[in-house]
Tab-separated table of C-alpha atoms and ligand atoms in Angstrom:
chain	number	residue	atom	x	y	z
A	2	UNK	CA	0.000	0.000	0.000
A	3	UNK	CA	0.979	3.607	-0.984
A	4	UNK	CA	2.535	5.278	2.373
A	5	UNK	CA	1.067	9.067	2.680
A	6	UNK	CA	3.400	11.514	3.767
A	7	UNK	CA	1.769	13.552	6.916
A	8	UNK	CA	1.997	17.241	7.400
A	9	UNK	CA	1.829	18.466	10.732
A	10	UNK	CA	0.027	21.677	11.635
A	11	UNK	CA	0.912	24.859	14.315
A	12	UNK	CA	-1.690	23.379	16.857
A	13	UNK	CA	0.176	19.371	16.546
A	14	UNK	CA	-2.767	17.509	14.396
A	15	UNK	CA	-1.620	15.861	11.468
A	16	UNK	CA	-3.195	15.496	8.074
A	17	UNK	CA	-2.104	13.244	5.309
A	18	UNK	CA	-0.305	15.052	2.423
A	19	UNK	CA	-3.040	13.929	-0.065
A	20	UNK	CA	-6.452	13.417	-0.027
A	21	UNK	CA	-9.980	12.446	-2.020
A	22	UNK	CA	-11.619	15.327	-3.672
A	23	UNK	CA	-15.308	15.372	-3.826
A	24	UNK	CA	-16.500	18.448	-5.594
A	25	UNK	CA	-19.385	17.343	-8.530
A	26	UNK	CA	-19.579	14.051	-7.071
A	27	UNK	CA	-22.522	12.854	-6.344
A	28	UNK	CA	-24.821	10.221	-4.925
A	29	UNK	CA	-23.969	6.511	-5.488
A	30	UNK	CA	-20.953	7.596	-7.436
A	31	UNK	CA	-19.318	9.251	-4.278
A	32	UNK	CA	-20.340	6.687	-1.518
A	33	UNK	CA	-18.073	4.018	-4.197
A	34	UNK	CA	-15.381	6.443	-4.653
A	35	UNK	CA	-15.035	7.206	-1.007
A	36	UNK	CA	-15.120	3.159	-0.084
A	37	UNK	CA	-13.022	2.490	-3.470
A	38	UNK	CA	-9.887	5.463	-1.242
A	39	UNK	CA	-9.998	4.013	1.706
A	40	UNK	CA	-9.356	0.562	0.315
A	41	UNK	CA	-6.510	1.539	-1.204
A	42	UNK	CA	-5.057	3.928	1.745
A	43	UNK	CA	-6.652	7.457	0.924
A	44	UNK	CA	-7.009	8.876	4.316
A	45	UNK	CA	-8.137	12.271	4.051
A	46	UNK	CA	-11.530	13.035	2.520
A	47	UNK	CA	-12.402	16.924	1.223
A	48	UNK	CA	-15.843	17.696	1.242
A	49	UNK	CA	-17.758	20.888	1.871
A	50	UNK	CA	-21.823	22.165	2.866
A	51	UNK	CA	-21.863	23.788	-0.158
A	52	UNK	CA	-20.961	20.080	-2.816
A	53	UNK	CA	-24.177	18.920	-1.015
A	54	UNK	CA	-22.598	15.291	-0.730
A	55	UNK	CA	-22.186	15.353	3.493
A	56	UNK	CA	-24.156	12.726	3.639
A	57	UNK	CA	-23.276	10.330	1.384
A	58	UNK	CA	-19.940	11.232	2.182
A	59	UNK	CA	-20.722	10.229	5.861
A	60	UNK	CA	-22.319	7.105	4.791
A	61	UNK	CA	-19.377	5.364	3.087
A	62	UNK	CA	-17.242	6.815	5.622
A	63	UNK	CA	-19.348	5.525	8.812
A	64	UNK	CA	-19.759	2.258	6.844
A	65	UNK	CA	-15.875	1.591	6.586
A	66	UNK	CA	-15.370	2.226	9.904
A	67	UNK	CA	-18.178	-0.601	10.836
A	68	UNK	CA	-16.461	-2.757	8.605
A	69	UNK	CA	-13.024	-2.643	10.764
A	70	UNK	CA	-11.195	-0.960	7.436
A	71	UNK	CA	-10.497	1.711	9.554
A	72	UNK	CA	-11.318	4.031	13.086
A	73	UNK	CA	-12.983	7.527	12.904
A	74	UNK	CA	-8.916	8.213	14.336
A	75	UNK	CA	-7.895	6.941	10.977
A	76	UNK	CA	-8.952	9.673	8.760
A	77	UNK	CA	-8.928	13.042	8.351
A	78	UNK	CA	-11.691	14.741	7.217
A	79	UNK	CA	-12.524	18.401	5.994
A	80	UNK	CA	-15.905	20.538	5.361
A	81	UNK	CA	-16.316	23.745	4.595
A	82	UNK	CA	-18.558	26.861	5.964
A	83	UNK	CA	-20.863	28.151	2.695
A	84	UNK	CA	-20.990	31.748	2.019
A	85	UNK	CA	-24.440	32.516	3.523
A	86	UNK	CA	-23.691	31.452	7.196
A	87	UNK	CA	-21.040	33.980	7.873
A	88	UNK	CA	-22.609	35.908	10.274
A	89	UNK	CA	-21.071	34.526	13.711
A	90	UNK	CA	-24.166	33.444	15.343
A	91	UNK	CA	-24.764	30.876	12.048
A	92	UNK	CA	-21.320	29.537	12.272
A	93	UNK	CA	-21.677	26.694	15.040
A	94	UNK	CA	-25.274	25.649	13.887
A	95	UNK	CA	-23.587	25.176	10.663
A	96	UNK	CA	-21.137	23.021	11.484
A	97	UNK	CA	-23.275	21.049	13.614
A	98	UNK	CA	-25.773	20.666	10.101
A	99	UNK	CA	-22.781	19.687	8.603
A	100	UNK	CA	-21.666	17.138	11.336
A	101	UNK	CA	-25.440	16.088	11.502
A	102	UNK	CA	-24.813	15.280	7.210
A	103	UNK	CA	-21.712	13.249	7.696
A	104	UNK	CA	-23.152	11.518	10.865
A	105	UNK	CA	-19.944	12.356	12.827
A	106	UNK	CA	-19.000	13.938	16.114
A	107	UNK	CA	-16.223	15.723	14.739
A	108	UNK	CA	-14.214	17.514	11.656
A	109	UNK	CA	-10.410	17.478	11.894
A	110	UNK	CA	-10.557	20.582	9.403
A	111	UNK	CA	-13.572	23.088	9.004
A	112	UNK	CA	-12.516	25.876	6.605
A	113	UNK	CA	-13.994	29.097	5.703
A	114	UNK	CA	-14.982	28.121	2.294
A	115	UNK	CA	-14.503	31.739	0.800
A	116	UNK	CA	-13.731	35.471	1.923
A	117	UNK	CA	-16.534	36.837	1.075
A	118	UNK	CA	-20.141	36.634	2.556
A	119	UNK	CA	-23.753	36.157	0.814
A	120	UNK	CA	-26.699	36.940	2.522
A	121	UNK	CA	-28.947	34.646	4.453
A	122	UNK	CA	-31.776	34.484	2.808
A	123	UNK	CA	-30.101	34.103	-0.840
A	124	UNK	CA	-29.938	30.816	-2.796
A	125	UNK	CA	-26.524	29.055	-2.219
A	126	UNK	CA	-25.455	29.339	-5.813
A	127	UNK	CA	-27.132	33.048	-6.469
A	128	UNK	CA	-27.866	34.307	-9.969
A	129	UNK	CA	-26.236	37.570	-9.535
A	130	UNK	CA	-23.352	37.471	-6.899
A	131	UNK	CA	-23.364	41.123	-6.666
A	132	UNK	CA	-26.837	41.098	-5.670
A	133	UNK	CA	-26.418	38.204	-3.016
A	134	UNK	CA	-23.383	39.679	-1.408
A	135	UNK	CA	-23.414	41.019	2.504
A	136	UNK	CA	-21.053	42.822	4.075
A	137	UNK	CA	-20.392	40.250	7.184
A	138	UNK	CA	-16.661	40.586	7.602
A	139	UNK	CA	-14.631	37.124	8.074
A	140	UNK	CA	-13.385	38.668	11.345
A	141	UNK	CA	-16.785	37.909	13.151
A	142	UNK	CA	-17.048	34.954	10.920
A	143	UNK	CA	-13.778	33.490	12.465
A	144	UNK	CA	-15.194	34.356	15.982
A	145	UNK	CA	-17.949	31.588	15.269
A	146	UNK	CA	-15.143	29.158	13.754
A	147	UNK	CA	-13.031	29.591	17.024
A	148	UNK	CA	-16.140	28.756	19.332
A	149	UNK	CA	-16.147	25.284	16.952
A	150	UNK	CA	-13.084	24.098	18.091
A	151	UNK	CA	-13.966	25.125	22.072
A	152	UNK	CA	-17.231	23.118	21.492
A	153	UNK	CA	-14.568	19.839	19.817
A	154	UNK	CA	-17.089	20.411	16.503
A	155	UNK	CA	-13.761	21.066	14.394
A	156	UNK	CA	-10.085	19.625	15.721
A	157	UNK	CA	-8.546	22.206	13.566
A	158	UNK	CA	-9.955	25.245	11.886
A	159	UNK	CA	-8.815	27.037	8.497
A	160	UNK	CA	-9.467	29.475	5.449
A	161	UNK	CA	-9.658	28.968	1.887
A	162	UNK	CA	-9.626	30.981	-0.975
A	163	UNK	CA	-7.701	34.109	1.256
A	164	UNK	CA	-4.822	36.104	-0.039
A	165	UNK	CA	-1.934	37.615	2.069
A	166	UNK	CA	-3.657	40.518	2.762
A	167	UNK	CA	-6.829	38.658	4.266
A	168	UNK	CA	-4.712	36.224	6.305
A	169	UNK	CA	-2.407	39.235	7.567
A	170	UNK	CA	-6.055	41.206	9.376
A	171	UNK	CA	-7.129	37.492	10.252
A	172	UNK	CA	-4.090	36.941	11.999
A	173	UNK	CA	-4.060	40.321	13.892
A	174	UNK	CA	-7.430	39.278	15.591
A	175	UNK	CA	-7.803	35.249	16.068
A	176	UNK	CA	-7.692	33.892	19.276
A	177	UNK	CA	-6.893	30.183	17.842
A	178	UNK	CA	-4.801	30.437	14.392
A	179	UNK	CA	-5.724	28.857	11.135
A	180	UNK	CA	-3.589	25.991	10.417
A	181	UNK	CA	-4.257	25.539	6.676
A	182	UNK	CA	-5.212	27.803	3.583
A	183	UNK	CA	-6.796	25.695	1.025
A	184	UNK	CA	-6.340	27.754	-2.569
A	185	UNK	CA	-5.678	26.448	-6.222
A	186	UNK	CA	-2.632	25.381	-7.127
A	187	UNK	CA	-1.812	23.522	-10.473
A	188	UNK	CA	0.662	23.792	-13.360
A	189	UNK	CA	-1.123	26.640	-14.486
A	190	UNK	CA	-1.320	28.500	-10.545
A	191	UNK	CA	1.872	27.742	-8.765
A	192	UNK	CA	0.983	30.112	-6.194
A	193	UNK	CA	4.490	30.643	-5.066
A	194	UNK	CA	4.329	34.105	-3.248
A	195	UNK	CA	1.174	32.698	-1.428
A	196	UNK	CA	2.763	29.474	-0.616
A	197	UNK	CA	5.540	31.094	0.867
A	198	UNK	CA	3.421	33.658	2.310
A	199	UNK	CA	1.314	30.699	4.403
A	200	UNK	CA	4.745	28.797	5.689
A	201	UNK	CA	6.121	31.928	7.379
A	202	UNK	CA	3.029	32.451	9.332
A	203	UNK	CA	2.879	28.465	9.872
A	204	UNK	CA	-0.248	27.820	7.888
A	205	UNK	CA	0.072	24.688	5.909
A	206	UNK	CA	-1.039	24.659	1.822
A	207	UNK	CA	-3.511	22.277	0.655
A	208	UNK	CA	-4.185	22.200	-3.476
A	209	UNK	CA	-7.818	22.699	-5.232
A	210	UNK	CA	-7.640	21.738	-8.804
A	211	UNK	CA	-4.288	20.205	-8.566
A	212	UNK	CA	-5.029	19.100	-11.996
A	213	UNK	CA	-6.653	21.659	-13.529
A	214	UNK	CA	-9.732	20.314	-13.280
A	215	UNK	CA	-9.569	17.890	-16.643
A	216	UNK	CA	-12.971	17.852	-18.436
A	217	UNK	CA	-14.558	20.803	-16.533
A	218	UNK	CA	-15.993	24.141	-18.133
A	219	UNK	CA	-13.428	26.360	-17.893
A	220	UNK	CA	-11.621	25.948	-21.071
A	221	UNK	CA	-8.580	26.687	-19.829
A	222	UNK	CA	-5.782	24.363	-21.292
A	223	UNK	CA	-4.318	22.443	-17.917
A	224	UNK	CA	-0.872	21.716	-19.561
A	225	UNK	CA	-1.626	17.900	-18.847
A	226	UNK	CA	-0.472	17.220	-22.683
A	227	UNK	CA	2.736	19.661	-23.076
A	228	UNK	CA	5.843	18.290	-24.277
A	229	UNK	CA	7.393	19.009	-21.377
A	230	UNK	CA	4.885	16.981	-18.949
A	231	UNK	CA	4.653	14.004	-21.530
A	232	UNK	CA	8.421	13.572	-21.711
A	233	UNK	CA	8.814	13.634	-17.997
A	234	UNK	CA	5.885	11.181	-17.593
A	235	UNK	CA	8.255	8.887	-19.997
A	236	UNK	CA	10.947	9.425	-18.413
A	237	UNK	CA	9.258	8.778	-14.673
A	238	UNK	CA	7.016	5.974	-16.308
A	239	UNK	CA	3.970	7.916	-14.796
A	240	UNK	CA	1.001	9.380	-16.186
A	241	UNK	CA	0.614	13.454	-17.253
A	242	UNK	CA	-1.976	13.624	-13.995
A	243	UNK	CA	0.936	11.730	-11.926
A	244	UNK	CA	3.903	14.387	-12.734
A	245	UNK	CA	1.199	17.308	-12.290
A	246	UNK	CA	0.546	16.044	-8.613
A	247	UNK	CA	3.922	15.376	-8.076
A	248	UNK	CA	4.873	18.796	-9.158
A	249	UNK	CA	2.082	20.753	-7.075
A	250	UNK	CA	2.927	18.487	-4.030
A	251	UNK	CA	6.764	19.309	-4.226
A	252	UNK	CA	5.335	23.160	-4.233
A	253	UNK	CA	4.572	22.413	-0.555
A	254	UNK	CA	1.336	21.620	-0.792
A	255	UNK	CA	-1.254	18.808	-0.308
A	256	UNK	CA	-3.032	18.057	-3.392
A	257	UNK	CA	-6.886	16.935	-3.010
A	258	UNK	CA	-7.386	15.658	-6.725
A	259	UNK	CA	-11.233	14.597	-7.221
A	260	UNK	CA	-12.019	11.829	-8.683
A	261	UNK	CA	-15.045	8.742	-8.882
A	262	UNK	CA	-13.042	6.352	-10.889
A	263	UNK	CA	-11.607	3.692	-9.461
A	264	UNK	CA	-8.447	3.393	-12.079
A	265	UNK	CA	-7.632	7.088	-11.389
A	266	UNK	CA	-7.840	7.034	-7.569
A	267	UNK	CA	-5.486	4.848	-7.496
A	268	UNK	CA	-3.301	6.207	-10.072
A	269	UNK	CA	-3.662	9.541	-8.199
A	270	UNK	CA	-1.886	8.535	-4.754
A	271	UNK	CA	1.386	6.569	-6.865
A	272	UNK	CA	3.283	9.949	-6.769
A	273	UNK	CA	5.550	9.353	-3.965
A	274	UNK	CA	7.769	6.801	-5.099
A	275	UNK	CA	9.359	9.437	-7.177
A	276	UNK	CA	11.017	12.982	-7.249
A	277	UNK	CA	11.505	15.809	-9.899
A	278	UNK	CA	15.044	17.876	-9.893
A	279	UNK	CA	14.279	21.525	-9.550
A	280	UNK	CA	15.315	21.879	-13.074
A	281	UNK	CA	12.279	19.669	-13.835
A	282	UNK	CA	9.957	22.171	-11.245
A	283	UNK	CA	11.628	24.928	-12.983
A	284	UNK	CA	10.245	24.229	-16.537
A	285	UNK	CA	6.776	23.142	-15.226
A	286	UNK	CA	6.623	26.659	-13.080
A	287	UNK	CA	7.607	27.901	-16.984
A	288	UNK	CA	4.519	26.829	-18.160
A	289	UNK	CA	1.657	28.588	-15.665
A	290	UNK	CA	-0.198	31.525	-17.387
A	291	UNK	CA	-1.817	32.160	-14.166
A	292	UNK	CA	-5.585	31.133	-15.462
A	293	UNK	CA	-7.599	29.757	-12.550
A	294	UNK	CA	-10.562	27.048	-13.006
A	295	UNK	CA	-12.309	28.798	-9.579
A	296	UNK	CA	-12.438	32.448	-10.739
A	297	UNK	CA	-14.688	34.608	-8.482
A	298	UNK	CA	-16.280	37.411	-10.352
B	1	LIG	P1	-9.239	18.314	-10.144
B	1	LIG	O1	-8.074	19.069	-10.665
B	1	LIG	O2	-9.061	17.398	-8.999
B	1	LIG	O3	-9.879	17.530	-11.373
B	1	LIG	C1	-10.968	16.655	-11.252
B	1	LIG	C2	-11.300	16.077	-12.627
B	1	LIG	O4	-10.170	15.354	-13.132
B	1	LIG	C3	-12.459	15.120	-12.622
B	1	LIG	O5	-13.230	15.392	-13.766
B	1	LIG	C4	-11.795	13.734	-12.716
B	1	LIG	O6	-12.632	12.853	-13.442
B	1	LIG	C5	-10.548	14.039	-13.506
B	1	LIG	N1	-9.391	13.183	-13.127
B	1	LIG	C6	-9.080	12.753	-11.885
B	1	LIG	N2	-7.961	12.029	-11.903
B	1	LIG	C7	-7.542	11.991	-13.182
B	1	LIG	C8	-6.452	11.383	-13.833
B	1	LIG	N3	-5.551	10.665	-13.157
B	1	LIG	N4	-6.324	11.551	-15.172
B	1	LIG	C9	-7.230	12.279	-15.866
B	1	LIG	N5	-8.304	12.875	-15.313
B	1	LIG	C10	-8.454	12.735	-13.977
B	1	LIG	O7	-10.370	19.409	-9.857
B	1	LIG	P2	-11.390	19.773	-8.693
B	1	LIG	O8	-11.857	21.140	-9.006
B	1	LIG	O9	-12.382	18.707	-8.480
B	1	LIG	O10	-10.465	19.921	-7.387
B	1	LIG	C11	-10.216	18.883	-6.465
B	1	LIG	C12	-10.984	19.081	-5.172
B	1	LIG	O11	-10.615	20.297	-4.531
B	1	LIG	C13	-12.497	19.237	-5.344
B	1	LIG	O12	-13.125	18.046	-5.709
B	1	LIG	C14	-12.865	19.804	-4.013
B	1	LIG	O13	-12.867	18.791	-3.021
B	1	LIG	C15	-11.730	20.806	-3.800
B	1	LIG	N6	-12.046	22.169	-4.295
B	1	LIG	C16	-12.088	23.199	-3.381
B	1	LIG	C17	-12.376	24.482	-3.768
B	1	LIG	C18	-12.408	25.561	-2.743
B	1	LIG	O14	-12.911	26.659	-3.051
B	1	LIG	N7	-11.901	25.349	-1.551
B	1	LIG	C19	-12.656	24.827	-5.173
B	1	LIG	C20	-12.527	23.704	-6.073
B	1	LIG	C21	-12.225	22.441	-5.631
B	1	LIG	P3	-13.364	11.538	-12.815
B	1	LIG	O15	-13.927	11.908	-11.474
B	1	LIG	O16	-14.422	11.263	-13.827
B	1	LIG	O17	-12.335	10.458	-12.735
């Protein structure tokens, strides 16, 4: 079996250095997938309110566990806080729906899914973001997220989607710091300066869209079939998807690549039997043009 590097965080929890992404996977597809990871050693699950697969999510995870695969100790799992429950008051009640979806006591990582704030009443995907926005500042909503971890809802607690300058007021004011920054990061967004940024203020890196989200509706070319990944997946004997995880995780990240089939789950973890020289990170770096799959308008 694989053996997942761990990366340990400011307050001493651990989390594996890869994990199962779940975003657009859904239903009986999911609850497989899920099963299919933890056969094969996937440890760390990525989920969020907002995918709208908690449940099944907790069902395959719960039903593992019954089956003596693993213990609830065993894994590491992550949701995320949805835009419209920002306001402090909303925060534990929404981690406590989200625990009530999964069918678990605890979260080892609950993240503020995004900056910015929608209002309450709005749908959770909202026609016209401008229209649906509220001004509920992340400082109160980070208030709520610290009173998760004194109520052992969340282990750990973190941000996503927040640049330097977000992190740097969040920092001035938290009582209990984040531990991780979850942001894209693929051969397209190397996210060096943020990367960098995160490690000197001890917040660990973990990588949306380490692939570039192959198939999805961005349009945005992912680099998965440049020269220069195809010769190093010949030279590595590896797969294009393979070098880019490789490449993303030797950024200093943990990559969460999504996927429901069972060939590529598997595929997906086989990246740590081998290393790229930093002339090979070099050229990869070469080819980002900065283009992100999650663009917020
Ligand atoms: P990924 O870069 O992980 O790409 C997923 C797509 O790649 C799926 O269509 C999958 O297809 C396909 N795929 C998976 N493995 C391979 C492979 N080896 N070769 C070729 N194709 C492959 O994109 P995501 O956007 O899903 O990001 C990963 C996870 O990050 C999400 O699922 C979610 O958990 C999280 N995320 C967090 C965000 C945030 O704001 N915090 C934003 C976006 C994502 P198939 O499933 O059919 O195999």
């Amino acid at each position: 079996m694989t053996n997942i590097p761990v990366i340990t965080f400011s307050n001493g929890h651990k989390m594996p250095a890869l994990g199962l992404g779940t975003y657009k996977s859904e239903e009986e597809s999911v609850k497989k997938a899920i099963k299919e990871a933890i056969n094969l050693g996937y440890r760390h699950i990525d989920t969020a309110f907002y995918y709208g697969n908690e449940r099944e999510i907790g069902e395959a995870v719960r039903e593992k566990i019954e089956d003596g695969t693993v213990t609830r100790e065993d894994l590491f799992i992550t949701t995320k806080l949805w835009n419209n429950f920002h306001r402090e008051e909303r925060v534990v009640p929404t981690c406590k729906q989200s625990l009530a979806n999964l069918g678990l006591d605890y979260v080892d990582l609950y993240l503020i899914h995004w900056p910015m704030a929608y209002k309450e009443e709005e749908d959770l995907r909202p026609k016209d973001i401008s229209l649906a926005e509220s001004d509920v500042d992340y400082l109160e909503t980070w208030r709520g997220m610290e009173e998760c971890v004194r109520q052992g809802l969340a282990r750990s607690i973190g941000i996503s989607n927040f640049n330097s300058e977000q992190i740097t007021r969040l920092l001035k004011s938290a009582k209990i710091a984040p531990v991780n920054n979850q942001i894209e990061v693929n051969i397209n967004v190397n996210q060096e300066k943020l990367i960098d940024f995160c490690k000197k203020h001890n917040i660990t890196v973990t990588a949306y869209s380490p692939l570039g989200q192959p198939g999805g509706s961005s349009g945005i070319d992912n680099k998965l079939d440049s020269s220069v990944i195809m010769l190093l997946a010949k030279k590595y004997n590896k797969t294009p998807a393979q070098i880019a995880l490789r490449y993303v995780y030797q950024e200093g990240t943990a990559p969460i690549p999504k996927s429901v089939t069972a060939s590529r789950i598997k595929e997906n973890m086989e990246i740590f039997d081998f290393s790229l020289t930093s002339d090979e990170t070099n050229a990869i770096r070469k080819l980002g043009t900065g283009e992100r799959v999650a663009s917020f308008p």
